[in-house]
């Protein structure tokens, strides 16, 4: 039956759900990782962390999520069948907007968008190459998110490293609506 990984990257934690979107339509398992964009950035030296710290962040998160992966055999399932990746995270909606080169963030262009994970990862590389002032002044990032966008990228990078699905569906809504949509099979 078909499955989905639904995740939401918050300020202080990242919520992950492993969902059966087949006949049973149920949340099989749930993991709350105690790192979000703010406290992860703080742990790695605040806003001034380097590219080296980025890969360290990814490593910490992969390690934290691996038991959840093994317990639910998610990687194996991805290898053998259809697994959807769905996110309602500000990080991911921002990355999508940057990838689309929007003059400013536009919810109507992002909500419900399916994108290749490779494109989002490429956008992360572009952000890593920018100076802090460029991130700060980017119309889709802005001053509120510029300090935390890279830690959000690291969390997404960890998720896509562990679970290399080809595509992601992006919802600009709360995670609850995202789950409902996934379970309804409309995503």
Tab-separated table of C-alpha atoms in Angstrom:
chain	number	residue	atom	x	y	z
A	1	UNK	CA	0.000	0.000	0.000
A	2	UNK	CA	1.213	3.506	-0.551
A	3	UNK	CA	2.922	5.464	2.179
A	4	UNK	CA	3.837	9.023	3.022
A	5	UNK	CA	6.414	10.775	5.146
A	6	UNK	CA	4.877	14.018	6.386
A	7	UNK	CA	7.193	16.433	8.140
A	8	UNK	CA	7.046	19.870	9.667
A	9	UNK	CA	10.165	21.819	10.586
A	10	UNK	CA	9.386	24.156	13.468
A	11	UNK	CA	11.443	26.580	15.524
A	12	UNK	CA	12.291	24.180	18.341
A	13	UNK	CA	11.452	20.753	16.944
A	14	UNK	CA	10.828	18.775	13.781
A	15	UNK	CA	7.774	16.536	13.600
A	16	UNK	CA	7.815	13.474	11.356
A	17	UNK	CA	4.936	11.150	10.579
A	18	UNK	CA	4.971	7.829	8.763
A	19	UNK	CA	1.531	7.443	7.267
A	20	UNK	CA	-0.284	4.638	5.523
A	21	UNK	CA	-2.234	6.342	2.749
A	22	UNK	CA	-3.594	3.027	1.456
A	23	UNK	CA	-6.818	1.487	2.710
A	24	UNK	CA	-6.163	1.881	6.431
A	25	UNK	CA	-5.344	5.622	6.183
A	26	UNK	CA	-3.584	5.826	9.510
A	27	UNK	CA	-0.525	7.341	11.126
A	28	UNK	CA	1.720	4.323	11.645
A	29	UNK	CA	4.339	6.138	13.688
A	30	UNK	CA	5.372	9.622	14.766
A	31	UNK	CA	8.692	11.133	15.779
A	32	UNK	CA	9.394	14.473	17.373
A	33	UNK	CA	13.050	15.452	16.983
A	34	UNK	CA	14.122	18.085	19.507
A	35	UNK	CA	15.776	20.259	16.872
A	36	UNK	CA	14.103	22.983	14.856
A	37	UNK	CA	15.493	25.916	12.917
A	38	UNK	CA	16.192	28.106	15.959
A	39	UNK	CA	17.749	25.761	18.503
A	40	UNK	CA	19.732	23.924	15.793
A	41	UNK	CA	21.258	27.226	14.637
A	42	UNK	CA	22.065	28.073	18.278
A	43	UNK	CA	23.746	24.728	18.887
A	44	UNK	CA	26.047	25.262	15.905
A	45	UNK	CA	27.296	28.728	16.756
A	46	UNK	CA	24.295	30.866	15.949
A	47	UNK	CA	24.017	32.669	12.657
A	48	UNK	CA	27.716	32.651	11.814
A	49	UNK	CA	28.149	28.926	11.227
A	50	UNK	CA	30.183	27.735	8.272
A	51	UNK	CA	29.683	25.151	5.541
A	52	UNK	CA	31.504	22.693	7.754
A	53	UNK	CA	28.912	23.158	10.481
A	54	UNK	CA	26.206	22.538	7.882
A	55	UNK	CA	27.357	18.972	7.257
A	56	UNK	CA	27.740	18.450	11.018
A	57	UNK	CA	24.117	19.531	11.485
A	58	UNK	CA	22.979	17.106	8.792
A	59	UNK	CA	24.962	14.327	10.499
A	60	UNK	CA	23.416	14.999	13.911
A	61	UNK	CA	19.909	14.881	12.458
A	62	UNK	CA	20.437	11.766	10.351
A	63	UNK	CA	21.707	10.006	13.480
A	64	UNK	CA	18.665	11.203	15.452
A	65	UNK	CA	16.199	9.972	12.790
A	66	UNK	CA	17.861	6.684	11.847
A	67	UNK	CA	16.241	4.561	14.633
A	68	UNK	CA	12.802	5.788	13.450
A	69	UNK	CA	13.788	4.807	9.912
A	70	UNK	CA	14.953	1.338	10.951
A	71	UNK	CA	11.994	0.660	13.256
A	72	UNK	CA	9.517	1.427	10.461
A	73	UNK	CA	11.689	0.114	7.588
A	74	UNK	CA	11.091	3.358	5.716
A	75	UNK	CA	14.241	3.205	3.556
A	76	UNK	CA	13.362	-0.327	2.459
A	77	UNK	CA	9.836	0.769	1.617
A	78	UNK	CA	11.119	3.686	-0.472
A	79	UNK	CA	13.294	1.256	-2.409
A	80	UNK	CA	10.381	-0.987	-3.253
A	81	UNK	CA	7.295	1.165	-3.649
A	82	UNK	CA	5.612	4.524	-3.839
A	83	UNK	CA	6.392	6.774	-0.883
A	84	UNK	CA	5.244	10.387	-0.947
A	85	UNK	CA	7.100	13.130	0.859
A	86	UNK	CA	4.845	15.930	2.086
A	87	UNK	CA	5.860	19.039	3.972
A	88	UNK	CA	4.171	22.062	5.455
A	89	UNK	CA	7.404	23.694	6.616
A	90	UNK	CA	8.271	27.347	6.189
A	91	UNK	CA	11.770	26.215	5.245
A	92	UNK	CA	10.498	24.150	2.344
A	93	UNK	CA	7.963	26.715	1.119
A	94	UNK	CA	10.768	29.318	1.150
A	95	UNK	CA	13.141	27.023	-0.774
A	96	UNK	CA	10.424	26.373	-3.357
A	97	UNK	CA	9.835	30.119	-3.809
A	98	UNK	CA	13.570	30.723	-4.271
A	99	UNK	CA	13.800	27.873	-6.781
A	100	UNK	CA	10.865	29.327	-8.753
A	101	UNK	CA	12.621	32.705	-8.657
A	102	UNK	CA	9.519	34.476	-7.370
A	103	UNK	CA	9.888	38.243	-6.907
A	104	UNK	CA	8.387	37.702	-3.446
A	105	UNK	CA	6.784	34.822	-1.586
A	106	UNK	CA	3.404	33.892	-3.113
A	107	UNK	CA	1.361	31.274	-1.307
A	108	UNK	CA	-0.870	30.596	-4.326
A	109	UNK	CA	2.163	29.502	-6.368
A	110	UNK	CA	3.490	27.218	-3.620
A	111	UNK	CA	0.526	25.527	-1.938
A	112	UNK	CA	0.057	22.040	-3.394
A	113	UNK	CA	3.197	22.284	-5.533
A	114	UNK	CA	5.045	19.072	-6.419
A	115	UNK	CA	8.757	19.559	-6.855
A	116	UNK	CA	11.796	17.422	-7.386
A	117	UNK	CA	13.812	16.934	-4.216
A	118	UNK	CA	16.972	17.459	-6.305
A	119	UNK	CA	15.816	21.008	-7.145
A	120	UNK	CA	15.332	21.834	-3.471
A	121	UNK	CA	18.739	20.415	-2.602
A	122	UNK	CA	20.291	22.503	-5.396
A	123	UNK	CA	18.595	25.596	-3.935
A	124	UNK	CA	20.164	24.753	-0.559
A	125	UNK	CA	23.603	24.747	-2.214
A	126	UNK	CA	22.818	28.149	-3.741
A	127	UNK	CA	21.897	29.511	-0.286
A	128	UNK	CA	25.057	28.103	1.290
A	129	UNK	CA	27.080	29.992	-1.317
A	130	UNK	CA	25.386	33.335	-0.520
A	131	UNK	CA	26.756	35.881	1.921
A	132	UNK	CA	24.570	36.476	5.011
A	133	UNK	CA	23.642	39.934	3.656
A	134	UNK	CA	22.378	38.356	0.409
A	135	UNK	CA	20.150	35.955	2.352
A	136	UNK	CA	18.952	38.826	4.550
A	137	UNK	CA	18.023	40.920	1.500
A	138	UNK	CA	16.507	38.113	-0.580
A	139	UNK	CA	12.812	38.924	-1.171
A	140	UNK	CA	11.700	35.339	-0.437
A	141	UNK	CA	13.775	35.035	2.748
A	142	UNK	CA	13.977	38.434	4.388
A	143	UNK	CA	15.287	39.514	7.778
A	144	UNK	CA	12.969	37.267	9.842
A	145	UNK	CA	14.115	34.017	8.271
A	146	UNK	CA	17.668	34.771	7.153
A	147	UNK	CA	19.229	33.602	10.431
A	148	UNK	CA	17.391	30.302	10.380
A	149	UNK	CA	17.064	29.322	6.746
A	150	UNK	CA	20.333	27.334	6.692
A	151	UNK	CA	19.495	25.289	9.778
A	152	UNK	CA	16.129	24.555	8.134
A	153	UNK	CA	18.004	23.507	4.992
A	154	UNK	CA	20.161	21.157	7.094
A	155	UNK	CA	17.051	19.499	8.526
A	156	UNK	CA	15.606	19.042	5.034
A	157	UNK	CA	18.959	17.746	3.787
A	158	UNK	CA	18.975	15.116	6.553
A	159	UNK	CA	15.429	14.034	5.694
A	160	UNK	CA	16.194	13.775	1.979
A	161	UNK	CA	19.483	11.964	2.672
A	162	UNK	CA	17.734	9.313	4.754
A	163	UNK	CA	14.672	9.081	2.527
A	164	UNK	CA	15.598	9.844	-1.082
A	165	UNK	CA	12.172	10.094	-2.665
A	166	UNK	CA	12.226	11.763	-6.068
A	167	UNK	CA	9.529	14.329	-5.353
A	168	UNK	CA	8.031	16.361	-2.578
A	169	UNK	CA	4.565	17.877	-2.275
A	170	UNK	CA	4.563	21.221	-0.521
A	171	UNK	CA	1.592	22.556	1.391
A	172	UNK	CA	1.438	26.074	2.746
A	173	UNK	CA	-0.895	25.139	5.573
A	174	UNK	CA	-0.713	23.713	9.062
A	175	UNK	CA	0.549	20.173	9.448
A	176	UNK	CA	-2.892	18.984	10.542
A	177	UNK	CA	-4.487	20.009	7.245
A	178	UNK	CA	-1.520	18.442	5.492
A	179	UNK	CA	-2.182	15.114	7.199
A	180	UNK	CA	-5.869	15.285	6.401
A	181	UNK	CA	-5.117	15.963	2.742
A	182	UNK	CA	-2.608	13.131	2.607
A	183	UNK	CA	-5.017	10.710	4.225
A	184	UNK	CA	-7.739	11.836	1.843
A	185	UNK	CA	-5.364	11.048	-0.996
A	186	UNK	CA	-5.687	14.460	-2.600
A	187	UNK	CA	-2.040	15.461	-2.355
